[in-house]
Amino acid sequence: MSNSAEDYSYDYEYLFKIVLVGESSVGKSNLLSRFTRDEFNIESKTTIGVEFATRTIEVDGKRIKAQIWDTAGQERYRAVTAAYYRGAVGALLVYDISNSSSYEGASRWLSELKDHADANIVVELVGNKSDLNHLRAVPTDEAKSFATEKGLLFTEASALNSENVELAFQQLIKAIYDMVSKHQFDMNDYGNDNKPITGGQTITLTPTPKDSKIKKDSCC
Amino acid sequence: MPNTDNSKNLARTSPEMDLLSEKLVSAMTRNFNLETELLDLRKNLEFNKSKVDGLESVKVERDQLKERVKGLEDNAKSTNIELQAAFKLKQDAEEECVKLRHEIEELSASLFDEANTMVSDARKETHSTQIQNRRLVLTIKEKDDMIESLSEELTTLKHIIENMENERIGRAKTATPTLTQDNSFASPLQSAQEDYNGTSYPISSQSEIGQKDSEKNINSGDLPSSNSADIFGSPDLENYNGKYIFSPIYNSLRLDQEGFQDFKRFVTFLQGRAVKSFDYAAIKELALFKKLMLEDIEPALRLDLAPGVSYFNRKPFLSAIVEGRVVIEPISGINEAWKLGHQRNTDTETKLFSYPSDSPPVATMEECAICGESRNDILEHARLYTLKIQRRSKSKPASASSIILPQSIAPAHLYQYSLCTFCVSRIRTICELFALLRIINDSDKTKIWIFSREDVYVKAWCEINKLRAKIFWARIGTWDHVDNNRGNSSLPLLESYGPVTKTNDSSSALKVSLEIQNVFKEALSVDSNTDSENHGVDLNRKQALIGTEDLQKVDGNLKSSVIPPTTTMKEYPKQVLDRVQQEENLFKNDTISQLNLGQEHQLPDGKNDEEVEASTACSPKAEMSSDNGSAESDESYKDAS
């Protein structure tokens, strides 16, 4: 029994679902691939639908598995919204520091998060492409004060030279972890996914995915 | 006689004497014996007396002892009673103990029973759980298989969608070029009309399509503007060489020149180093670097002519550019909203920038550090940007700026220069070249350029030359819109340009909100186009120069007829309205879609002019991405004047 559970690598204590949002071509997919696989595709195409990847990191000695969802920034390729945000405990709101309209889009994405995601979701504003300092269109200070104003975490990162990518994700995951460990999160709303996996709970884990599956079916 | 008598007496007394003496002796002996006996007895008596004395004390003692014995006896008696009581208690306890022992036995027996049942229950449960678990694992495996197959299917579908998209783009692309190829040399105008009249103007699809497609769109957007009087319009340029001026499409690249070999040596040198930092000092003697400096960078940068960069700061300036310690940013992010081709988000929140979202662009009075521009007439002349040189830090400079602590940034800047929009574009092209070289240098870490095969060198060299070409064109006075050569899909939709934003009169003490007389000027601007690397930007520059003179005249007019500042679109100055009308008339000949487009252009323009009157600040906004707007407006201006 325990063997088969290990086959499914429950060797983590928390599972956080994190979504990447932001205007198209700000580098969401490359941030994800840089963080999860240390890859960067200079010729990456626009994301169609949803992609996701996972990576397990350690925070305060606890193994936390981050399941990061990446969706198309482009309206026409965004098939799922409600399902995309369901259960998400963190969001990286990405903009491109060399593209002002992607930054202005941030407020739209914030309201989208407000509409679709849980109220307690931890949001981090990430100015991607920080290697393009010479093409900067969004001054750091302004973005930072916007983030402060909206109560968001803030980082500038570059998926291209991998600067601060790790930091951006770790900072978010740490914030979520702090929140969860303080029990500010009513985890029951999210099924058991976020609960620490303890011995006997393996059995109760299954109903939740099933439930959500049913929901999915009905809404699609 | 005495004798005889004596003798006779003697004779008679002797025996008697004897007897008597005998008697005496025996008496004496008896006396002695008696006396001895007496002494003995006395001694005895004495002894006994003392003995009796001793016995007396013994007797006393004995009495005492007797008493004590009595006491002890009493004691013993009571103890005995106690003992009996204790014995009784003990018996009771023993009885109880036996009872308890019984009880315990009973209890443990029942406990065992219970435990046994529990164990058996648990075993049963475990067993069922195991079964369930096995089933679940099987289910998960099944689901995994399903997910795998589905995601495979998904990837295939995504590929199909991509291919469809590409095909569509390809079709769209081939459609126009054929037209232009057929007609452009003879009559670009006609080809444009044809293109345009052909049913749908593919605006809606534009944003998703790659850069090239939008180039095409924008180009076709330009075409209707062409008019007989429009000698500066890009269609005429196209007529001139039948091509976009600034083409990103390269068909050949010379690899036999020394430059390519230099580049390969350059890469080998970079890769071979132990310390991978990209230092100016470390690479300045390399052949490739020298060549780039001499042929491309120096002529384009002309630091020797820069009034704002002192002699001693030139080298640090250059090395900062080389090492990527340069931040070129607008004074406020709000400035970007005034760029051509900027897509304004309608729900922009005020808190995004340090200025209100409807604020005019923020510039500084300081002259441009590179070209000395000090005019405040149009946006391109205004110093909307600052170039900050960061300190050389142990960590990478960029990371210093992006660390979360708010204070950590300000002190990181050594020098700060104000730049006009033209110089920004020029310096940015240079920075881009070095950014590429730095990425190549960091290839171990970034894993983007891996020089394992010859074609990677060629590819990289091609990229470098593309950027060199950009530097060249920027030096000539032509460039693409830098923001858009990355992230093609972020191209804004043409149709969403329209909305006019209000301006208010806010201007800060230091930073002067520009007086921008009108959008036309802007349309002439550098920012020419959303994306097109191949736009008639060269032309625009000319237009800009020529346009300004005209405009200044117009401005004079406008300013003399002072009209109270208003924010409604109704109250445009008459002249402006007239002009708008004219332009609209021009459009009426075109298809409806054109008309709409045109109006979108015009509205902001009119608005702008009105803002000019307000004379504090005006809002060019809604800059059309197409040159179309600029060309037309320019032309109509000419007509007017």
Short mmCIF file of N, CA, C and O in Angstrom, two decimals, chain B residues 481-590:
data_model
loop_
_atom_site.label_atom_id
_atom_site.label_comp_id
_atom_site.label_asym_id
_atom_site.label_seq_id
_atom_site.Cartn_x
_atom_site.Cartn_y
_atom_site.Cartn_z
N HIS B 481 10.37 50.03 -34.37
CA HIS B 481 9.93 50.31 -33.02
C HIS B 481 10.53 49.25 -32.11
O HIS B 481 10.15 48.10 -32.14
N VAL B 482 11.50 49.67 -31.34
CA VAL B 482 12.27 48.70 -30.57
C VAL B 482 11.44 47.79 -29.69
O VAL B 482 11.75 46.63 -29.53
N ASP B 483 10.41 48.33 -29.16
CA ASP B 483 9.64 47.53 -28.21
C ASP B 483 9.03 46.31 -28.87
O ASP B 483 8.65 45.38 -28.21
N ASN B 484 8.90 46.40 -30.15
CA ASN B 484 8.10 45.37 -30.77
C ASN B 484 8.88 44.32 -31.51
O ASN B 484 8.31 43.47 -32.15
N ASN B 485 10.17 44.41 -31.46
CA ASN B 485 10.85 43.33 -32.15
C ASN B 485 10.95 42.09 -31.30
O ASN B 485 11.34 41.05 -31.75
N ARG B 486 10.55 42.20 -30.10
CA ARG B 486 10.37 41.00 -29.29
C ARG B 486 8.89 40.83 -29.09
O ARG B 486 8.13 41.78 -29.20
N GLY B 487 8.52 39.64 -28.77
CA GLY B 487 7.12 39.42 -28.43
C GLY B 487 6.18 39.88 -29.50
O GLY B 487 5.43 40.83 -29.33
N ASN B 488 6.23 39.21 -30.59
CA ASN B 488 5.41 39.62 -31.70
C ASN B 488 3.94 39.67 -31.35
O ASN B 488 3.22 40.53 -31.79
N SER B 489 3.53 38.73 -30.59
CA SER B 489 2.10 38.59 -30.40
C SER B 489 1.54 39.69 -29.51
O SER B 489 0.35 39.77 -29.32
N SER B 490 2.40 40.50 -28.98
CA SER B 490 1.86 41.56 -28.15
C SER B 490 1.43 42.75 -28.98
O SER B 490 1.05 43.77 -28.46
N LEU B 491 1.52 42.60 -30.26
CA LEU B 491 1.14 43.72 -31.09
C LEU B 491 -0.28 44.12 -30.80
O LEU B 491 -1.17 43.30 -30.76
N PRO B 492 -0.45 45.38 -30.61
CA PRO B 492 -1.79 45.84 -30.28
C PRO B 492 -2.72 45.75 -31.49
O PRO B 492 -2.28 45.77 -32.63
N LEU B 493 -3.96 45.68 -31.19
CA LEU B 493 -4.94 45.66 -32.26
C LEU B 493 -5.10 47.07 -32.80
O LEU B 493 -5.20 48.01 -32.05
N LEU B 494 -5.18 47.13 -34.08
CA LEU B 494 -5.41 48.44 -34.68
C LEU B 494 -6.71 49.05 -34.19
O LEU B 494 -6.80 50.21 -33.89
N GLU B 495 -7.70 48.20 -34.12
CA GLU B 495 -9.02 48.74 -33.84
C GLU B 495 -9.14 49.27 -32.41
O GLU B 495 -10.04 50.03 -32.11
N SER B 496 -8.23 48.90 -31.60
CA SER B 496 -8.39 49.36 -30.22
C SER B 496 -7.63 50.65 -29.95
O SER B 496 -7.48 51.07 -28.83
N TYR B 497 -7.14 51.23 -30.98
CA TYR B 497 -6.37 52.44 -30.73
C TYR B 497 -7.19 53.63 -30.35
O TYR B 497 -6.77 54.49 -29.64
N GLY B 498 -8.36 53.64 -30.93
CA GLY B 498 -9.18 54.84 -30.95
C GLY B 498 -9.27 55.67 -29.68
O GLY B 498 -9.01 56.86 -29.73
N PRO B 499 -9.61 55.09 -28.58
CA PRO B 499 -10.10 55.87 -27.45
C PRO B 499 -9.21 57.04 -27.07
O PRO B 499 -8.00 56.94 -27.01
N VAL B 500 -9.85 58.11 -26.86
CA VAL B 500 -9.13 59.33 -26.51
C VAL B 500 -9.13 59.43 -25.01
O VAL B 500 -10.13 59.18 -24.36
N THR B 501 -8.03 59.79 -24.50
CA THR B 501 -8.02 59.98 -23.05
C THR B 501 -8.00 61.46 -22.75
O THR B 501 -7.51 62.26 -23.53
N LYS B 502 -8.47 61.73 -21.61
CA LYS B 502 -8.48 63.14 -21.21
C LYS B 502 -7.09 63.53 -20.72
O LYS B 502 -6.35 62.73 -20.23
N THR B 503 -6.85 64.77 -20.82
CA THR B 503 -5.62 65.23 -20.21
C THR B 503 -6.02 66.15 -19.09
O THR B 503 -7.08 66.75 -19.11
N ASN B 504 -5.17 66.26 -18.16
CA ASN B 504 -5.44 67.34 -17.23
C ASN B 504 -4.20 68.20 -17.16
O ASN B 504 -3.19 67.93 -17.79
N ASP B 505 -4.31 69.24 -16.43
CA ASP B 505 -3.26 70.23 -16.51
C ASP B 505 -2.12 69.97 -15.56
O ASP B 505 -1.30 70.83 -15.30
N SER B 506 -2.11 68.81 -15.03
CA SER B 506 -1.08 68.55 -14.03
C SER B 506 0.30 68.54 -14.64
O SER B 506 0.56 67.92 -15.65
N SER B 507 1.14 69.28 -14.06
CA SER B 507 2.54 69.19 -14.47
C SER B 507 3.37 69.45 -13.25
O SER B 507 3.04 70.27 -12.41
N SER B 508 4.44 68.73 -13.15
CA SER B 508 5.23 68.90 -11.94
C SER B 508 6.23 70.02 -12.13
O SER B 508 6.49 70.47 -13.23
N ALA B 509 6.77 70.45 -11.07
CA ALA B 509 7.67 71.59 -11.13
C ALA B 509 8.89 71.26 -11.96
O ALA B 509 9.30 72.02 -12.83
N LEU B 510 9.46 70.14 -11.68
CA LEU B 510 10.68 69.79 -12.38
C LEU B 510 10.40 69.33 -13.78
O LEU B 510 11.10 69.65 -14.72
N LYS B 511 9.40 68.54 -13.85
CA LYS B 511 9.14 67.92 -15.12
C LYS B 511 8.04 68.66 -15.85
O LYS B 511 6.99 68.90 -15.30
N VAL B 512 8.32 68.98 -17.02
CA VAL B 512 7.37 69.81 -17.74
C VAL B 512 6.52 68.95 -18.62
O VAL B 512 7.00 68.16 -19.39
N SER B 513 5.29 69.10 -18.47
CA SER B 513 4.42 68.41 -19.39
C SER B 513 4.56 69.11 -20.72
O SER B 513 4.61 70.31 -20.81
N LEU B 514 4.63 68.33 -21.69
CA LEU B 514 4.93 68.92 -22.99
C LEU B 514 3.73 69.59 -23.60
O LEU B 514 2.61 69.18 -23.40
N GLU B 515 4.07 70.56 -24.34
CA GLU B 515 3.01 71.08 -25.17
C GLU B 515 3.14 70.38 -26.50
O GLU B 515 4.10 70.57 -27.24
N ILE B 516 2.22 69.61 -26.75
CA ILE B 516 2.32 68.94 -28.02
C ILE B 516 1.23 69.47 -28.91
O ILE B 516 0.07 69.40 -28.61
N GLN B 517 1.68 70.05 -29.97
CA GLN B 517 0.71 70.74 -30.77
C GLN B 517 -0.22 69.79 -31.46
O GLN B 517 -1.39 70.03 -31.56
N ASN B 518 0.28 68.78 -31.96
CA ASN B 518 -0.68 67.83 -32.45
C ASN B 518 -0.12 66.47 -32.76
O ASN B 518 1.05 66.25 -32.84
N VAL B 519 -1.07 65.66 -32.89
CA VAL B 519 -0.76 64.27 -33.07
C VAL B 519 -0.03 64.03 -34.35
O VAL B 519 0.74 63.10 -34.47
N PHE B 520 -0.23 64.88 -35.25
CA PHE B 520 0.39 64.65 -36.54
C PHE B 520 1.88 64.53 -36.35
O PHE B 520 2.52 63.66 -36.88
N LYS B 521 2.38 65.41 -35.55
CA LYS B 521 3.81 65.39 -35.33
C LYS B 521 4.22 64.06 -34.77
O LYS B 521 5.23 63.48 -35.14
N GLU B 522 3.38 63.64 -33.89
CA GLU B 522 3.72 62.40 -33.29
C GLU B 522 3.70 61.29 -34.29
O GLU B 522 4.48 60.38 -34.25
N ALA B 523 2.73 61.39 -35.11
CA ALA B 523 2.59 60.33 -36.08
C ALA B 523 3.83 60.29 -36.93
O ALA B 523 4.20 59.26 -37.46
N LEU B 524 4.47 61.41 -37.04
CA LEU B 524 5.67 61.43 -37.85
C LEU B 524 6.80 60.76 -37.11
O LEU B 524 7.87 60.57 -37.63
N SER B 525 6.51 60.44 -35.90
CA SER B 525 7.60 60.22 -34.97
C SER B 525 8.40 58.97 -35.21
O SER B 525 8.08 58.12 -36.01
N VAL B 526 9.40 58.93 -34.46
CA VAL B 526 10.27 57.82 -34.37
C VAL B 526 9.55 56.52 -34.16
O VAL B 526 9.92 55.50 -34.67
N ASP B 527 8.60 56.62 -33.33
CA ASP B 527 8.01 55.37 -32.89
C ASP B 527 7.24 54.75 -33.99
O ASP B 527 6.56 53.78 -33.79
N SER B 528 7.36 55.37 -35.08
CA SER B 528 6.62 55.03 -36.24
C SER B 528 5.68 53.88 -36.08
O SER B 528 4.50 54.04 -36.03
N ASN B 529 6.18 52.71 -35.90
CA ASN B 529 5.24 51.65 -36.01
C ASN B 529 5.31 50.60 -34.98
O ASN B 529 6.33 50.34 -34.44
N THR B 530 4.21 50.03 -34.76
CA THR B 530 4.16 49.00 -33.76
C THR B 530 5.29 48.06 -33.95
O THR B 530 6.01 47.76 -33.05
N ASP B 531 5.43 47.58 -35.10
CA ASP B 531 6.31 46.45 -35.18
C ASP B 531 7.27 46.54 -36.28
O ASP B 531 8.33 46.00 -36.27
N SER B 532 6.90 47.16 -37.27
CA SER B 532 7.57 46.90 -38.47
C SER B 532 8.97 47.31 -38.47
O SER B 532 9.27 48.46 -38.30
N GLU B 533 9.76 46.36 -38.68
CA GLU B 533 11.15 46.72 -38.83
C GLU B 533 11.28 47.36 -40.19
O GLU B 533 12.26 48.00 -40.48
N ASN B 534 10.33 47.09 -41.04
CA ASN B 534 10.54 47.50 -42.41
C ASN B 534 9.67 48.66 -42.78
O ASN B 534 9.03 48.66 -43.80
N HIS B 535 9.57 49.60 -41.91
CA HIS B 535 8.68 50.68 -42.28
C HIS B 535 9.37 51.84 -42.88
O HIS B 535 10.56 51.99 -42.76
N GLY B 536 8.66 52.66 -43.45
CA GLY B 536 9.24 53.84 -44.06
C GLY B 536 9.56 54.84 -43.00
O GLY B 536 9.09 55.97 -43.03
N VAL B 537 10.37 54.42 -42.13
CA VAL B 537 10.62 55.29 -40.99
C VAL B 537 11.55 56.41 -41.37
O VAL B 537 11.46 57.52 -40.87
N ASP B 538 12.39 56.07 -42.25
CA ASP B 538 13.34 57.03 -42.75
C ASP B 538 12.59 58.27 -43.14
O ASP B 538 12.90 59.39 -42.78
N LEU B 539 11.59 58.00 -43.88
CA LEU B 539 10.71 58.99 -44.38
C LEU B 539 10.14 59.81 -43.27
O LEU B 539 10.08 61.02 -43.34
N ASN B 540 9.72 59.08 -42.24
CA ASN B 540 9.06 59.77 -41.15
C ASN B 540 9.97 60.80 -40.54
O ASN B 540 9.53 61.85 -40.12
N ARG B 541 11.19 60.41 -40.50
CA ARG B 541 12.14 61.33 -39.92
C ARG B 541 12.11 62.63 -40.71
O ARG B 541 12.04 63.71 -40.17
N LYS B 542 12.17 62.45 -42.00
CA LYS B 542 12.12 63.63 -42.87
C LYS B 542 10.84 64.39 -42.61
O LYS B 542 10.83 65.58 -42.47
N GLN B 543 9.81 63.61 -42.56
CA GLN B 543 8.53 64.24 -42.31
C GLN B 543 8.57 65.03 -41.04
O GLN B 543 8.08 66.13 -40.96
N ALA B 544 9.17 64.40 -40.10
CA ALA B 544 9.22 65.05 -38.81
C ALA B 544 9.89 66.40 -38.94
O ALA B 544 9.40 67.40 -38.42
N LEU B 545 10.97 66.39 -39.64
CA LEU B 545 11.71 67.64 -39.75
C LEU B 545 10.92 68.68 -40.52
O LEU B 545 10.79 69.81 -40.12
N ILE B 546 10.39 68.21 -41.63
CA ILE B 546 9.64 69.15 -42.43
C ILE B 546 8.36 69.55 -41.73
O ILE B 546 8.01 70.71 -41.64
N GLY B 547 7.73 68.51 -41.23
CA GLY B 547 6.46 68.73 -40.56
C GLY B 547 6.55 69.78 -39.47
O GLY B 547 5.68 70.64 -39.37
N THR B 548 7.59 69.74 -38.74
CA THR B 548 7.64 70.64 -37.60
C THR B 548 7.59 72.10 -38.01
O THR B 548 6.94 72.89 -37.35
N GLU B 549 8.26 72.39 -39.08
CA GLU B 549 8.23 73.80 -39.49
C GLU B 549 6.80 74.22 -39.78
O GLU B 549 6.31 75.21 -39.25
N ASP B 550 6.17 73.39 -40.57
CA ASP B 550 4.78 73.70 -40.87
C ASP B 550 3.97 73.84 -39.60
O ASP B 550 3.20 74.78 -39.43
N LEU B 551 4.21 72.92 -38.80
CA LEU B 551 3.41 72.87 -37.60
C LEU B 551 3.66 74.05 -36.71
O LEU B 551 2.75 74.55 -36.07
N GLN B 552 4.88 74.44 -36.71
CA GLN B 552 5.16 75.58 -35.85
C GLN B 552 4.35 76.79 -36.31
O GLN B 552 3.85 77.56 -35.50
N LYS B 553 4.25 76.89 -37.59
CA LYS B 553 3.40 77.97 -38.10
C LYS B 553 2.00 77.80 -37.57
O LYS B 553 1.40 78.70 -37.03
N VAL B 554 1.54 76.61 -37.77
CA VAL B 554 0.17 76.35 -37.34
C VAL B 554 0.03 76.63 -35.86
O VAL B 554 -0.94 77.24 -35.43
N ASP B 555 1.01 76.23 -35.16
CA ASP B 555 0.95 76.45 -33.72
C ASP B 555 0.78 77.91 -33.40
O ASP B 555 0.03 78.28 -32.51
N GLY B 556 1.56 78.68 -34.12
CA GLY B 556 1.44 80.12 -33.92
C GLY B 556 -0.01 80.52 -34.04
O GLY B 556 -0.56 81.18 -33.17
N ASN B 557 -0.59 80.05 -35.09
CA ASN B 557 -1.99 80.38 -35.30
C ASN B 557 -2.85 79.94 -34.14
O ASN B 557 -3.64 80.69 -33.61
N LEU B 558 -2.62 78.75 -33.81
CA LEU B 558 -3.47 78.17 -32.78
C LEU B 558 -3.33 78.93 -31.48
O LEU B 558 -4.29 79.21 -30.80
N LYS B 559 -2.11 79.23 -31.20
CA LYS B 559 -1.89 79.87 -29.91
C LYS B 559 -2.44 81.29 -29.89
O LYS B 559 -2.87 81.77 -28.85
N SER B 560 -2.37 81.91 -31.04
CA SER B 560 -2.86 83.28 -31.05
C SER B 560 -4.37 83.29 -30.80
O SER B 560 -4.89 84.18 -30.14
N SER B 561 -5.00 82.33 -31.37
CA SER B 561 -6.44 82.28 -31.09
C SER B 561 -6.67 81.43 -29.86
O SER B 561 -6.93 80.25 -29.94
N VAL B 562 -6.55 82.10 -28.76
CA VAL B 562 -6.60 81.33 -27.53
C VAL B 562 -8.02 80.85 -27.24
O VAL B 562 -8.96 81.63 -27.24
N ILE B 563 -8.07 79.62 -27.02
CA ILE B 563 -9.37 79.05 -26.72
C ILE B 563 -9.29 78.46 -25.33
O ILE B 563 -8.30 77.81 -24.99
N PRO B 564 -10.28 78.71 -24.54
CA PRO B 564 -10.21 78.19 -23.16
C PRO B 564 -10.05 76.67 -23.15
O PRO B 564 -10.61 76.00 -23.99
N PRO B 565 -9.28 76.24 -22.21
CA PRO B 565 -9.03 74.80 -22.13
C PRO B 565 -10.32 74.03 -21.89
O PRO B 565 -11.12 74.40 -21.06
N THR B 566 -10.44 73.01 -22.63
CA THR B 566 -11.64 72.20 -22.46
C THR B 566 -11.26 70.75 -22.49
O THR B 566 -10.19 70.40 -22.95
N THR B 567 -12.11 69.97 -22.05
CA THR B 567 -11.82 68.55 -22.11
C THR B 567 -12.78 67.80 -23.01
O THR B 567 -12.65 66.63 -23.20
N THR B 568 -13.77 68.48 -23.49
CA THR B 568 -14.70 67.76 -24.35
C THR B 568 -14.26 67.87 -25.79
O THR B 568 -13.64 68.84 -26.20
N MET B 569 -14.62 66.88 -26.50
CA MET B 569 -14.15 66.84 -27.88
C MET B 569 -14.92 67.81 -28.76
O MET B 569 -14.53 68.11 -29.86
N LYS B 570 -16.03 68.24 -28.30
CA LYS B 570 -16.87 69.12 -29.12
C LYS B 570 -16.17 70.44 -29.45
O LYS B 570 -16.40 71.04 -30.48
N GLU B 571 -15.39 70.90 -28.50
CA GLU B 571 -14.91 72.26 -28.65
C GLU B 571 -13.54 72.37 -29.27
O GLU B 571 -12.68 73.05 -28.76
N TYR B 572 -13.33 71.66 -30.30
CA TYR B 572 -12.05 71.80 -30.98
C TYR B 572 -11.94 73.18 -31.58
O TYR B 572 -12.93 73.77 -31.96
N PRO B 573 -10.74 73.60 -31.71
CA PRO B 573 -10.54 74.82 -32.48
C PRO B 573 -11.06 74.59 -33.90
O PRO B 573 -10.97 73.49 -34.42
N LYS B 574 -11.52 75.62 -34.41
CA LYS B 574 -12.15 75.49 -35.72
C LYS B 574 -11.19 74.93 -36.76
O LYS B 574 -11.51 74.04 -37.51
N GLN B 575 -10.03 75.51 -36.75
CA GLN B 575 -9.09 75.07 -37.80
C GLN B 575 -8.88 73.58 -37.76
O GLN B 575 -8.85 72.92 -38.78
N VAL B 576 -8.76 73.15 -36.55
CA VAL B 576 -8.47 71.73 -36.40
C VAL B 576 -9.62 70.91 -36.93
O VAL B 576 -9.46 69.95 -37.65
N LEU B 577 -10.79 71.36 -36.54
CA LEU B 577 -11.96 70.63 -36.98
C LEU B 577 -12.03 70.59 -38.49
O LEU B 577 -12.32 69.56 -39.09
N ASP B 578 -11.72 71.72 -39.06
CA ASP B 578 -11.73 71.77 -40.52
C ASP B 578 -10.78 70.74 -41.10
O ASP B 578 -11.11 70.01 -42.01
N ARG B 579 -9.65 70.74 -40.50
CA ARG B 579 -8.65 69.81 -41.01
C ARG B 579 -9.12 68.38 -40.87
O ARG B 579 -8.98 67.57 -41.77
N VAL B 580 -9.70 68.14 -39.73
CA VAL B 580 -10.20 66.79 -39.50
C VAL B 580 -11.22 66.45 -40.56
O VAL B 580 -11.23 65.37 -41.13
N GLN B 581 -12.05 67.42 -40.83
CA GLN B 581 -13.07 67.21 -41.83
C GLN B 581 -12.44 66.83 -43.16
O GLN B 581 -12.82 65.88 -43.81
N GLN B 582 -11.47 67.61 -43.50
CA GLN B 582 -10.79 67.34 -44.77
C GLN B 582 -10.31 65.92 -44.82
O GLN B 582 -10.51 65.21 -45.80
N GLU B 583 -9.70 65.55 -43.75
CA GLU B 583 -9.15 64.22 -43.73
C GLU B 583 -10.24 63.19 -43.83
O GLU B 583 -10.10 62.18 -44.50
N GLU B 584 -11.29 63.49 -43.17
CA GLU B 584 -12.38 62.54 -43.23
C GLU B 584 -12.91 62.42 -44.64
O GLU B 584 -13.27 61.35 -45.10
N ASN B 585 -12.93 63.53 -45.29
CA ASN B 585 -13.37 63.49 -46.67
C ASN B 585 -12.49 62.59 -47.52
O ASN B 585 -12.96 61.86 -48.36
N LEU B 586 -11.22 62.71 -47.22
CA LEU B 586 -10.30 61.86 -47.94
C LEU B 586 -10.69 60.39 -47.80
O LEU B 586 -10.62 59.63 -48.73
N PHE B 587 -11.09 60.12 -46.60
CA PHE B 587 -11.37 58.72 -46.33
C PHE B 587 -12.64 58.23 -46.99
O PHE B 587 -12.84 57.07 -47.17
N LYS B 588 -13.49 59.16 -47.25
CA LYS B 588 -14.79 58.71 -47.72
C LYS B 588 -14.69 57.91 -49.00
O LYS B 588 -15.58 57.15 -49.33
N ASN B 589 -13.63 58.12 -49.70
CA ASN B 589 -13.47 57.37 -50.93
C ASN B 589 -13.16 55.91 -50.66
O ASN B 589 -13.36 55.07 -51.53
N ASP B 590 -12.70 55.66 -49.52
CA ASP B 590 -12.27 54.29 -49.24
C ASP B 590 -13.40 53.44 -48.69
O ASP B 590 -14.52 53.90 -48.54
#
